[in-house]
Amino acid sequence: MSGATPATFALPARFLGLARNDRDAAVCIAGIPLDIGTTNRAGARDGPAAIRRASRMLVDGAHPVHRVEPAGMDVADIGDFAIALGDIERSLALIEAQAEGLAHLVALGGEHGITLPLLRALARRTGPLALVHFDAHVDTWPDSFGQRYGHGSVFFHAIEEGLIDPHRTVQIGIRSPMGNDVHDWTLARGVRIVPAEAAHERGPTAVAEEIRAIVGDAPAYLSVDVDVLDPAFAPGTGTPEVGGLASWQLLAMLRRLGGVRFAGMDVVEVAPAYDVAEITALAAATVAWEYLAMMGRPAGP
């Protein structure tokens, strides 16, 4: 039919099929295809493309709770950031430079190492940020198997560099093996860790209330490692850990964070080579969609 909306599978290969691609939008979507700091299974460089493909499922109407259509907001997909092949530190510098000046960035990873340069760029404008971090891992190792800027050291450096306020930092879904020294260092800095088992027992509403209490009215950053989900819901990732959150639990927590002063976010560690029927990519795309809907929700009850 002439003038009909294209079927979801026929949309352009951009997040939500967005036509806009300029950096002046209120919110910019960018892919960051970095995975040279991964420590188990590589492949997160293909995450941005997979997330964009899966996002085509999310364009057929408004969010069922927030009642806004993220695809109709002032949002642009500005493509992928450039990286320096094989060079982590140079890649981080390039990512930081490309994030500079963006009003509000939603980043599609890529490995978790991309968060550090994004925080560097953002904290210059905001000062130290509160952090809401969903993950199976604390990512506060001083190095990752000898690599200073591997994907398991992101928040060690973020704390040491003063990019985040550890007393306004909460990590949800943690359950991986870790050295006692790493665990103790993280707690000693003031970080609140909510293990996956505790999140299961307490439920999304109670956990979301705690997140809001910890973050308060500070500018905040949201970082979602898709391996916070149990491998049953997200097999397509490099470092899966059993016992994780279900997709509905993660979404339920995010939906209860409206009003938090988020200044940016990322969703990372989608490795589509290990995925099944795009369920990991769709989970990551839905997380970004949920975030946009939450940001676009009208004020009031």
PDB file of C-alpha atoms in Angstrom:
ATOM      1  CA  MET A   1       0.000   0.000   0.000  1.00  0.00           C
ATOM      2  CA  SER A   2       1.399   3.379  -0.951  1.00  0.00           C
ATOM      3  CA  GLY A   3       2.658   5.364   2.054  1.00  0.00           C
ATOM      4  CA  ALA A   4       2.344   2.443   4.448  1.00  0.00           C
ATOM      5  CA  THR A   5       4.798   2.136   7.332  1.00  0.00           C
ATOM      6  CA  PRO A   6       7.547  -0.356   6.443  1.00  0.00           C
ATOM      7  CA  ALA A   7       7.418  -3.744   8.115  1.00  0.00           C
ATOM      8  CA  THR A   8       9.816  -4.062  11.027  1.00  0.00           C
ATOM      9  CA  PHE A   9      12.216  -6.266   9.059  1.00  0.00           C
ATOM     10  CA  ALA A  10      12.436  -3.611   6.330  1.00  0.00           C
ATOM     11  CA  LEU A  11      13.504  -0.737   8.578  1.00  0.00           C
ATOM     12  CA  PRO A  12      16.970   0.818   8.100  1.00  0.00           C
ATOM     13  CA  ALA A  13      19.794  -0.795  10.075  1.00  0.00           C
ATOM     14  CA  ARG A  14      19.804   1.928  12.725  1.00  0.00           C
ATOM     15  CA  PHE A  15      18.486   1.861  16.279  1.00  0.00           C
ATOM     16  CA  LEU A  16      14.667   1.834  16.031  1.00  0.00           C
ATOM     17  CA  GLY A  17      15.157   2.541  12.327  1.00  0.00           C
ATOM     18  CA  LEU A  18      15.843   6.193  13.158  1.00  0.00           C
ATOM     19  CA  ALA A  19      16.340   8.425  10.142  1.00  0.00           C
ATOM     20  CA  ARG A  20      18.058  11.229  12.075  1.00  0.00           C
ATOM     21  CA  ASN A  21      21.849  10.936  12.402  1.00  0.00           C
ATOM     22  CA  ASP A  22      23.145  14.334  13.589  1.00  0.00           C
ATOM     23  CA  ARG A  23      24.940  15.046  16.857  1.00  0.00           C
ATOM     24  CA  ASP A  24      22.609  17.919  17.789  1.00  0.00           C
ATOM     25  CA  ALA A  25      19.786  15.691  18.983  1.00  0.00           C
ATOM     26  CA  ALA A  26      18.736  15.761  22.636  1.00  0.00           C
ATOM     27  CA  VAL A  27      19.786  12.100  22.849  1.00  0.00           C
ATOM     28  CA  CYS A  28      22.353  10.424  20.603  1.00  0.00           C
ATOM     29  CA  ILE A  29      22.673   6.678  20.101  1.00  0.00           C
ATOM     30  CA  ALA A  30      26.182   5.472  19.215  1.00  0.00           C
ATOM     31  CA  GLY A  31      27.656   2.039  18.717  1.00  0.00           C
ATOM     32  CA  ILE A  32      31.124   1.415  20.139  1.00  0.00           C
ATOM     33  CA  PRO A  33      32.487  -1.819  18.612  1.00  0.00           C
ATOM     34  CA  LEU A  34      35.405  -2.378  21.000  1.00  0.00           C
ATOM     35  CA  ASP A  35      36.262  -5.818  22.386  1.00  0.00           C
ATOM     36  CA  ILE A  36      40.064  -6.002  22.616  1.00  0.00           C
ATOM     37  CA  GLY A  37      39.955  -5.887  26.421  1.00  0.00           C
ATOM     38  CA  THR A  38      37.701  -8.925  26.860  1.00  0.00           C
ATOM     39  CA  THR A  39      39.000 -11.770  29.007  1.00  0.00           C
ATOM     40  CA  ASN A  40      36.987 -14.841  28.040  1.00  0.00           C
ATOM     41  CA  ARG A  41      35.013 -14.995  24.777  1.00  0.00           C
ATOM     42  CA  ALA A  42      35.583 -12.195  22.290  1.00  0.00           C
ATOM     43  CA  GLY A  43      32.929 -10.909  19.906  1.00  0.00           C
ATOM     44  CA  ALA A  44      31.317  -7.869  21.532  1.00  0.00           C
ATOM     45  CA  ARG A  45      32.528  -5.758  18.602  1.00  0.00           C
ATOM     46  CA  ASP A  46      29.492  -7.138  16.765  1.00  0.00           C
ATOM     47  CA  GLY A  47      27.136  -6.093  19.558  1.00  0.00           C
ATOM     48  CA  PRO A  48      26.070  -2.678  18.219  1.00  0.00           C
ATOM     49  CA  ALA A  49      24.924  -4.106  14.881  1.00  0.00           C
ATOM     50  CA  ALA A  50      23.032  -6.941  16.598  1.00  0.00           C
ATOM     51  CA  ILE A  51      21.326  -4.570  19.041  1.00  0.00           C
ATOM     52  CA  ARG A  52      20.259  -2.297  16.201  1.00  0.00           C
ATOM     53  CA  ARG A  53      18.802  -5.249  14.274  1.00  0.00           C
ATOM     54  CA  ALA A  54      16.879  -6.481  17.294  1.00  0.00           C
ATOM     55  CA  SER A  55      15.563  -2.989  18.065  1.00  0.00           C
ATOM     56  CA  ARG A  56      13.291  -3.199  15.035  1.00  0.00           C
ATOM     57  CA  MET A  57      10.885  -5.178  17.251  1.00  0.00           C
ATOM     58  CA  LEU A  58      10.312  -2.055  19.358  1.00  0.00           C
ATOM     59  CA  VAL A  59       8.796   0.416  16.915  1.00  0.00           C
ATOM     60  CA  ASP A  60       5.157  -0.662  16.810  1.00  0.00           C
ATOM     61  CA  GLY A  61       3.681   1.795  19.303  1.00  0.00           C
ATOM     62  CA  ALA A  62       4.218   3.400  22.681  1.00  0.00           C
ATOM     63  CA  HIS A  63       5.870   1.980  25.778  1.00  0.00           C
ATOM     64  CA  PRO A  64       3.166   0.124  27.738  1.00  0.00           C
ATOM     65  CA  VAL A  65       3.984   1.835  31.052  1.00  0.00           C
ATOM     66  CA  HIS A  66       5.533   5.201  30.182  1.00  0.00           C
ATOM     67  CA  ARG A  67       3.156   5.722  27.211  1.00  0.00           C
ATOM     68  CA  VAL A  68       5.725   7.411  24.977  1.00  0.00           C
ATOM     69  CA  GLU A  69       7.266   6.270  21.689  1.00  0.00           C
ATOM     70  CA  PRO A  70      11.055   6.496  21.921  1.00  0.00           C
ATOM     71  CA  ALA A  71      11.343   6.463  18.118  1.00  0.00           C
ATOM     72  CA  GLY A  72       9.363   9.700  18.037  1.00  0.00           C
ATOM     73  CA  MET A  73      11.557  11.523  20.544  1.00  0.00           C
ATOM     74  CA  ASP A  74      14.397  13.939  19.765  1.00  0.00           C
ATOM     75  CA  VAL A  75      16.822  11.033  19.241  1.00  0.00           C
ATOM     76  CA  ALA A  76      19.453  10.354  16.588  1.00  0.00           C
ATOM     77  CA  ASP A  77      21.549   7.297  15.752  1.00  0.00           C
ATOM     78  CA  ILE A  78      24.953   8.803  14.949  1.00  0.00           C
ATOM     79  CA  GLY A  79      26.560   5.535  13.885  1.00  0.00           C
ATOM     80  CA  ASP A  80      29.624   3.872  15.373  1.00  0.00           C
ATOM     81  CA  PHE A  81      32.550   5.553  17.080  1.00  0.00           C
ATOM     82  CA  ALA A  82      35.982   4.989  15.593  1.00  0.00           C
ATOM     83  CA  ILE A  83      38.479   2.895  17.544  1.00  0.00           C
ATOM     84  CA  ALA A  84      42.178   2.141  17.164  1.00  0.00           C
ATOM     85  CA  LEU A  85      42.466  -1.503  16.164  1.00  0.00           C
ATOM     86  CA  GLY A  86      44.474  -3.484  18.713  1.00  0.00           C
ATOM     87  CA  ASP A  87      45.248  -0.478  20.951  1.00  0.00           C
ATOM     88  CA  ILE A  88      43.120  -0.187  24.081  1.00  0.00           C
ATOM     89  CA  GLU A  89      44.445   3.103  25.449  1.00  0.00           C
ATOM     90  CA  ARG A  90      44.322   4.835  22.076  1.00  0.00           C
ATOM     91  CA  SER A  91      40.790   3.490  21.562  1.00  0.00           C
ATOM     92  CA  LEU A  92      39.716   4.858  24.938  1.00  0.00           C
ATOM     93  CA  ALA A  93      41.107   8.269  24.010  1.00  0.00           C
ATOM     94  CA  LEU A  94      39.243   8.215  20.695  1.00  0.00           C
ATOM     95  CA  ILE A  95      35.976   7.211  22.389  1.00  0.00           C
ATOM     96  CA  GLU A  96      36.334  10.003  24.945  1.00  0.00           C
ATOM     97  CA  ALA A  97      36.937  12.598  22.222  1.00  0.00           C
ATOM     98  CA  GLN A  98      33.932  11.453  20.187  1.00  0.00           C
ATOM     99  CA  ALA A  99      31.648  11.530  23.230  1.00  0.00           C
ATOM    100  CA  GLU A 100      32.680  15.083  24.021  1.00  0.00           C
ATOM    101  CA  GLY A 101      29.978  17.666  23.399  1.00  0.00           C
ATOM    102  CA  LEU A 102      27.056  15.249  23.054  1.00  0.00           C
ATOM    103  CA  ALA A 103      24.074  16.428  25.079  1.00  0.00           C
ATOM    104  CA  HIS A 104      23.075  12.931  26.201  1.00  0.00           C
ATOM    105  CA  LEU A 105      24.600   9.676  24.971  1.00  0.00           C
ATOM    106  CA  VAL A 106      23.169   6.161  24.898  1.00  0.00           C
ATOM    107  CA  ALA A 107      26.041   3.842  23.976  1.00  0.00           C
ATOM    108  CA  LEU A 108      25.689   0.345  22.531  1.00  0.00           C
ATOM    109  CA  GLY A 109      28.694  -1.856  23.269  1.00  0.00           C
ATOM    110  CA  GLY A 110      31.104  -3.303  22.744  1.00  0.00           C
ATOM    111  CA  GLU A 111      32.853  -4.450  25.878  1.00  0.00           C
ATOM    112  CA  HIS A 112      32.476  -2.811  29.265  1.00  0.00           C
ATOM    113  CA  GLY A 113      35.765  -0.990  28.827  1.00  0.00           C
ATOM    114  CA  ILE A 114      33.911   1.648  26.789  1.00  0.00           C
ATOM    115  CA  THR A 115      32.303   3.005  29.964  1.00  0.00           C
ATOM    116  CA  LEU A 116      35.539   4.500  31.309  1.00  0.00           C
ATOM    117  CA  PRO A 117      36.102   7.046  28.507  1.00  0.00           C
ATOM    118  CA  LEU A 118      32.387   7.861  28.451  1.00  0.00           C
ATOM    119  CA  LEU A 119      32.560   8.684  32.160  1.00  0.00           C
ATOM    120  CA  ARG A 120      35.699  10.742  31.594  1.00  0.00           C
ATOM    121  CA  ALA A 121      33.933  12.851  28.986  1.00  0.00           C
ATOM    122  CA  LEU A 122      30.737  13.215  31.004  1.00  0.00           C
ATOM    123  CA  ALA A 123      32.279  13.905  34.421  1.00  0.00           C
ATOM    124  CA  ARG A 124      34.084  16.961  33.044  1.00  0.00           C
ATOM    125  CA  ARG A 125      30.629  18.546  32.687  1.00  0.00           C
ATOM    126  CA  THR A 126      28.859  17.120  35.721  1.00  0.00           C
ATOM    127  CA  GLY A 127      31.523  16.408  38.302  1.00  0.00           C
ATOM    128  CA  PRO A 128      31.605  12.973  39.964  1.00  0.00           C
ATOM    129  CA  LEU A 129      28.547  10.955  38.984  1.00  0.00           C
ATOM    130  CA  ALA A 130      26.338   8.577  40.883  1.00  0.00           C
ATOM    131  CA  LEU A 131      26.440   5.148  39.256  1.00  0.00           C
ATOM    132  CA  VAL A 132      23.726   2.524  38.789  1.00  0.00           C
ATOM    133  CA  HIS A 133      25.558  -0.579  37.593  1.00  0.00           C
ATOM    134  CA  PHE A 134      23.841  -3.836  36.614  1.00  0.00           C
ATOM    135  CA  ASP A 135      26.363  -6.658  36.153  1.00  0.00           C
ATOM    136  CA  ALA A 136      27.437 -10.137  37.183  1.00  0.00           C
ATOM    137  CA  HIS A 137      30.869  -8.688  38.014  1.00  0.00           C
ATOM    138  CA  VAL A 138      32.007  -5.757  40.160  1.00  0.00           C
ATOM    139  CA  ASP A 139      34.559  -4.662  37.504  1.00  0.00           C
ATOM    140  CA  THR A 140      36.770  -3.148  40.202  1.00  0.00           C
ATOM    141  CA  TRP A 141      39.830  -5.314  39.635  1.00  0.00           C
ATOM    142  CA  PRO A 142      42.966  -3.131  39.410  1.00  0.00           C
ATOM    143  CA  ASP A 143      43.738  -5.001  36.198  1.00  0.00           C
ATOM    144  CA  SER A 144      42.182  -7.735  34.083  1.00  0.00           C
ATOM    145  CA  PHE A 145      44.604 -10.657  33.831  1.00  0.00           C
ATOM    146  CA  GLY A 146      47.484  -8.214  33.593  1.00  0.00           C
ATOM    147  CA  GLN A 147      45.722  -5.755  31.273  1.00  0.00           C
ATOM    148  CA  ARG A 148      45.435  -2.393  33.024  1.00  0.00           C
ATOM    149  CA  TYR A 149      42.405  -1.213  31.049  1.00  0.00           C
ATOM    150  CA  GLY A 150      40.651  -4.522  30.459  1.00  0.00           C
ATOM    151  CA  HIS A 151      36.908  -4.770  30.773  1.00  0.00           C
ATOM    152  CA  GLY A 152      37.071  -5.914  34.405  1.00  0.00           C
ATOM    153  CA  SER A 153      38.831  -2.771  35.649  1.00  0.00           C
ATOM    154  CA  VAL A 154      36.424  -0.073  34.530  1.00  0.00           C
ATOM    155  CA  PHE A 155      35.120   1.052  37.886  1.00  0.00           C
ATOM    156  CA  PHE A 156      38.430   0.665  39.701  1.00  0.00           C
ATOM    157  CA  HIS A 157      39.748   3.415  37.435  1.00  0.00           C
ATOM    158  CA  ALA A 158      36.497   5.386  37.581  1.00  0.00           C
ATOM    159  CA  ILE A 159      36.739   5.508  41.375  1.00  0.00           C
ATOM    160  CA  GLU A 160      40.475   6.223  41.404  1.00  0.00           C
ATOM    161  CA  GLU A 161      40.067   9.035  38.856  1.00  0.00           C
ATOM    162  CA  GLY A 162      37.172  10.601  40.776  1.00  0.00           C
ATOM    163  CA  LEU A 163      34.703  10.107  37.903  1.00  0.00           C
ATOM    164  CA  ILE A 164      32.063   8.475  40.103  1.00  0.00           C
ATOM    165  CA  ASP A 165      31.138   8.943  43.743  1.00  0.00           C
ATOM    166  CA  PRO A 166      31.499   5.473  45.298  1.00  0.00           C
ATOM    167  CA  HIS A 167      29.106   6.416  48.114  1.00  0.00           C
ATOM    168  CA  ARG A 168      26.438   6.994  45.461  1.00  0.00           C
ATOM    169  CA  THR A 169      27.290   3.830  43.527  1.00  0.00           C
ATOM    170  CA  VAL A 170      25.175   0.680  43.592  1.00  0.00           C
ATOM    171  CA  GLN A 171      25.966  -2.580  41.780  1.00  0.00           C
ATOM    172  CA  ILE A 172      23.102  -4.995  41.211  1.00  0.00           C
ATOM    173  CA  GLY A 173      23.269  -8.662  40.201  1.00  0.00           C
ATOM    174  CA  ILE A 174      26.834  -9.391  41.327  1.00  0.00           C
ATOM    175  CA  ARG A 175      27.601 -13.110  41.582  1.00  0.00           C
ATOM    176  CA  SER A 176      30.933 -13.965  39.926  1.00  0.00           C
ATOM    177  CA  PRO A 177      34.020 -15.351  41.623  1.00  0.00           C
ATOM    178  CA  MET A 178      36.308 -12.568  42.835  1.00  0.00           C
ATOM    179  CA  GLY A 179      39.279 -12.168  45.107  1.00  0.00           C
ATOM    180  CA  ASN A 180      38.464 -11.186  48.678  1.00  0.00           C
ATOM    181  CA  ASP A 181      40.797  -8.222  48.261  1.00  0.00           C
ATOM    182  CA  VAL A 182      38.763  -6.929  45.314  1.00  0.00           C
ATOM    183  CA  HIS A 183      35.488  -7.382  47.194  1.00  0.00           C
ATOM    184  CA  ASP A 184      36.838  -5.711  50.329  1.00  0.00           C
ATOM    185  CA  TRP A 185      38.390  -2.820  48.383  1.00  0.00           C
ATOM    186  CA  THR A 186      35.077  -2.145  46.656  1.00  0.00           C
ATOM    187  CA  LEU A 187      33.076  -2.137  49.893  1.00  0.00           C
ATOM    188  CA  ALA A 188      35.699  -0.048  51.679  1.00  0.00           C
ATOM    189  CA  ARG A 189      35.290   2.686  49.075  1.00  0.00           C
ATOM    190  CA  GLY A 190      31.588   2.898  49.945  1.00  0.00           C
ATOM    191  CA  VAL A 191      30.059   1.008  47.018  1.00  0.00           C
ATOM    192  CA  ARG A 192      26.785  -0.795  47.724  1.00  0.00           C
ATOM    193  CA  ILE A 193      26.724  -4.309  46.266  1.00  0.00           C
ATOM    194  CA  VAL A 194      23.364  -6.045  45.804  1.00  0.00           C
ATOM    195  CA  PRO A 195      24.155  -9.687  44.952  1.00  0.00           C
ATOM    196  CA  ALA A 196      21.909 -11.454  42.473  1.00  0.00           C
ATOM    197  CA  GLU A 197      20.541 -13.735  45.181  1.00  0.00           C
ATOM    198  CA  ALA A 198      19.549 -10.736  47.300  1.00  0.00           C
ATOM    199  CA  ALA A 199      17.868  -9.124  44.298  1.00  0.00           C
ATOM    200  CA  HIS A 200      15.856 -12.319  43.746  1.00  0.00           C
ATOM    201  CA  GLU A 201      14.820 -12.494  47.381  1.00  0.00           C
ATOM    202  CA  ARG A 202      13.939  -8.814  47.819  1.00  0.00           C
ATOM    203  CA  GLY A 203      12.231  -8.191  44.483  1.00  0.00           C
ATOM    204  CA  PRO A 204      12.477  -5.339  41.972  1.00  0.00           C
ATOM    205  CA  THR A 205      10.453  -2.768  43.907  1.00  0.00           C
ATOM    206  CA  ALA A 206      12.616  -2.966  47.037  1.00  0.00           C
ATOM    207  CA  VAL A 207      15.860  -2.937  45.045  1.00  0.00           C
ATOM    208  CA  ALA A 208      14.726   0.046  42.976  1.00  0.00           C
ATOM    209  CA  GLU A 209      13.824   1.931  46.145  1.00  0.00           C
ATOM    210  CA  GLU A 210      17.309   1.302  47.504  1.00  0.00           C
ATOM    211  CA  ILE A 211      18.893   2.457  44.240  1.00  0.00           C
ATOM    212  CA  ARG A 212      16.920   5.692  44.386  1.00  0.00           C
ATOM    213  CA  ALA A 213      17.896   6.265  48.014  1.00  0.00           C
ATOM    214  CA  ILE A 214      21.597   5.768  47.272  1.00  0.00           C
ATOM    215  CA  VAL A 215      21.675   7.912  44.147  1.00  0.00           C
ATOM    216  CA  GLY A 216      19.553  10.699  45.591  1.00  0.00           C
ATOM    217  CA  ASP A 217      19.411  13.864  43.497  1.00  0.00           C
ATOM    218  CA  ALA A 218      22.935  13.577  42.068  1.00  0.00           C
ATOM    219  CA  PRO A 219      23.531  13.377  38.317  1.00  0.00           C
ATOM    220  CA  ALA A 220      23.779   9.668  37.560  1.00  0.00           C
ATOM    221  CA  TYR A 221      25.043   7.245  34.953  1.00  0.00           C
ATOM    222  CA  LEU A 222      23.433   3.898  34.102  1.00  0.00           C
ATOM    223  CA  SER A 223      25.639   1.040  32.936  1.00  0.00           C
ATOM    224  CA  VAL A 224      24.060  -2.309  32.066  1.00  0.00           C
ATOM    225  CA  ASP A 225      26.263  -5.287  31.325  1.00  0.00           C
ATOM    226  CA  VAL A 226      23.966  -7.789  29.643  1.00  0.00           C
ATOM    227  CA  ASP A 227      25.577 -10.595  31.672  1.00  0.00           C
ATOM    228  CA  VAL A 228      23.604  -9.329  34.670  1.00  0.00           C
ATOM    229  CA  LEU A 229      20.942 -11.545  33.128  1.00  0.00           C
ATOM    230  CA  ASP A 230      21.090 -15.273  33.661  1.00  0.00           C
ATOM    231  CA  PRO A 231      22.508 -17.126  30.622  1.00  0.00           C
ATOM    232  CA  ALA A 232      19.009 -18.553  30.110  1.00  0.00           C
ATOM    233  CA  PHE A 233      17.969 -15.025  29.115  1.00  0.00           C
ATOM    234  CA  ALA A 234      21.276 -13.771  27.683  1.00  0.00           C
ATOM    235  CA  PRO A 235      23.558 -16.521  26.363  1.00  0.00           C
ATOM    236  CA  GLY A 236      25.198 -14.191  23.849  1.00  0.00           C
ATOM    237  CA  THR A 237      27.868 -12.661  26.054  1.00  0.00           C
ATOM    238  CA  GLY A 238      31.527 -13.249  26.712  1.00  0.00           C
ATOM    239  CA  THR A 239      31.527 -13.944  30.468  1.00  0.00           C
ATOM    240  CA  PRO A 240      28.219 -15.616  31.388  1.00  0.00           C
ATOM    241  CA  GLU A 241      27.530 -16.398  35.062  1.00  0.00           C
ATOM    242  CA  VAL A 242      24.666 -18.613  36.230  1.00  0.00           C
ATOM    243  CA  GLY A 243      22.144 -17.437  38.812  1.00  0.00           C
ATOM    244  CA  GLY A 244      21.463 -14.041  37.242  1.00  0.00           C
ATOM    245  CA  LEU A 245      18.429 -11.845  36.893  1.00  0.00           C
ATOM    246  CA  ALA A 246      15.527 -12.679  34.635  1.00  0.00           C
ATOM    247  CA  SER A 247      14.719 -10.183  31.907  1.00  0.00           C
ATOM    248  CA  TRP A 248      11.496  -9.112  33.635  1.00  0.00           C
ATOM    249  CA  GLN A 249      13.343  -8.339  36.862  1.00  0.00           C
ATOM    250  CA  LEU A 250      15.809  -6.031  35.130  1.00  0.00           C
ATOM    251  CA  LEU A 251      13.041  -4.226  33.245  1.00  0.00           C
ATOM    252  CA  ALA A 252      10.936  -3.925  36.394  1.00  0.00           C
ATOM    253  CA  MET A 253      13.816  -2.242  38.228  1.00  0.00           C
ATOM    254  CA  LEU A 254      14.495   0.154  35.362  1.00  0.00           C
ATOM    255  CA  ARG A 255      10.819   1.136  35.177  1.00  0.00           C
ATOM    256  CA  ARG A 256      10.956   2.187  38.826  1.00  0.00           C
ATOM    257  CA  LEU A 257      13.885   4.597  38.386  1.00  0.00           C
ATOM    258  CA  GLY A 258      11.937   7.441  36.812  1.00  0.00           C
ATOM    259  CA  GLY A 259      13.004  10.809  38.192  1.00  0.00           C
ATOM    260  CA  VAL A 260      16.629   9.805  38.747  1.00  0.00           C
ATOM    261  CA  ARG A 261      18.791  12.462  37.077  1.00  0.00           C
ATOM    262  CA  PHE A 262      20.433  10.208  34.514  1.00  0.00           C
ATOM    263  CA  ALA A 263      22.974  11.987  32.326  1.00  0.00           C
ATOM    264  CA  GLY A 264      23.833   9.022  30.094  1.00  0.00           C
ATOM    265  CA  MET A 265      23.878   5.254  29.832  1.00  0.00           C
ATOM    266  CA  ASP A 266      25.344   2.250  28.099  1.00  0.00           C
ATOM    267  CA  VAL A 267      24.400  -1.374  27.510  1.00  0.00           C
ATOM    268  CA  VAL A 268      27.399  -3.591  26.837  1.00  0.00           C
ATOM    269  CA  GLU A 269      28.892  -7.041  26.320  1.00  0.00           C
ATOM    270  CA  VAL A 270      26.474  -8.420  23.715  1.00  0.00           C
ATOM    271  CA  ALA A 271      28.441 -11.028  21.739  1.00  0.00           C
ATOM    272  CA  PRO A 272      26.040 -12.253  19.044  1.00  0.00           C
ATOM    273  CA  ALA A 273      28.190 -15.193  17.943  1.00  0.00           C
ATOM    274  CA  TYR A 274      27.037 -16.990  21.128  1.00  0.00           C
ATOM    275  CA  ASP A 275      23.432 -15.793  21.003  1.00  0.00           C
ATOM    276  CA  VAL A 276      20.326 -17.883  20.353  1.00  0.00           C
ATOM    277  CA  ALA A 277      17.456 -16.439  18.280  1.00  0.00           C
ATOM    278  CA  GLU A 278      18.659 -12.875  19.057  1.00  0.00           C
ATOM    279  CA  ILE A 279      17.379 -13.069  22.640  1.00  0.00           C
ATOM    280  CA  THR A 280      20.468 -11.371  24.096  1.00  0.00           C
ATOM    281  CA  ALA A 281      20.480  -8.631  21.470  1.00  0.00           C
ATOM    282  CA  LEU A 282      16.761  -8.059  21.976  1.00  0.00           C
ATOM    283  CA  ALA A 283      17.248  -7.834  25.749  1.00  0.00           C
ATOM    284  CA  ALA A 284      19.953  -5.187  25.256  1.00  0.00           C
ATOM    285  CA  ALA A 285      17.876  -3.258  22.723  1.00  0.00           C
ATOM    286  CA  THR A 286      14.931  -3.323  25.110  1.00  0.00           C
ATOM    287  CA  VAL A 287      17.086  -1.964  27.939  1.00  0.00           C
ATOM    288  CA  ALA A 288      18.043   1.044  25.777  1.00  0.00           C
ATOM    289  CA  TRP A 289      14.405   1.460  24.668  1.00  0.00           C
ATOM    290  CA  GLU A 290      13.242   1.318  28.292  1.00  0.00           C
ATOM    291  CA  TYR A 291      15.762   4.000  29.206  1.00  0.00           C
ATOM    292  CA  LEU A 292      14.626   6.292  26.391  1.00  0.00           C
ATOM    293  CA  ALA A 293      10.980   5.806  27.349  1.00  0.00           C
ATOM    294  CA  MET A 294      11.761   6.554  30.980  1.00  0.00           C
ATOM    295  CA  MET A 295      13.607   9.737  29.981  1.00  0.00           C
ATOM    296  CA  GLY A 296      10.738  10.815  27.719  1.00  0.00           C
ATOM    297  CA  ARG A 297       7.925  10.133  30.152  1.00  0.00           C
ATOM    298  CA  PRO A 298       5.890  13.253  30.944  1.00  0.00           C
ATOM    299  CA  ALA A 299       6.276  14.631  34.463  1.00  0.00           C
ATOM    300  CA  GLY A 300       3.624  13.722  36.984  1.00  0.00           C
ATOM    301  CA  PRO A 301       1.961  10.478  38.151  1.00  0.00           C
TER     302      PRO A 301
END
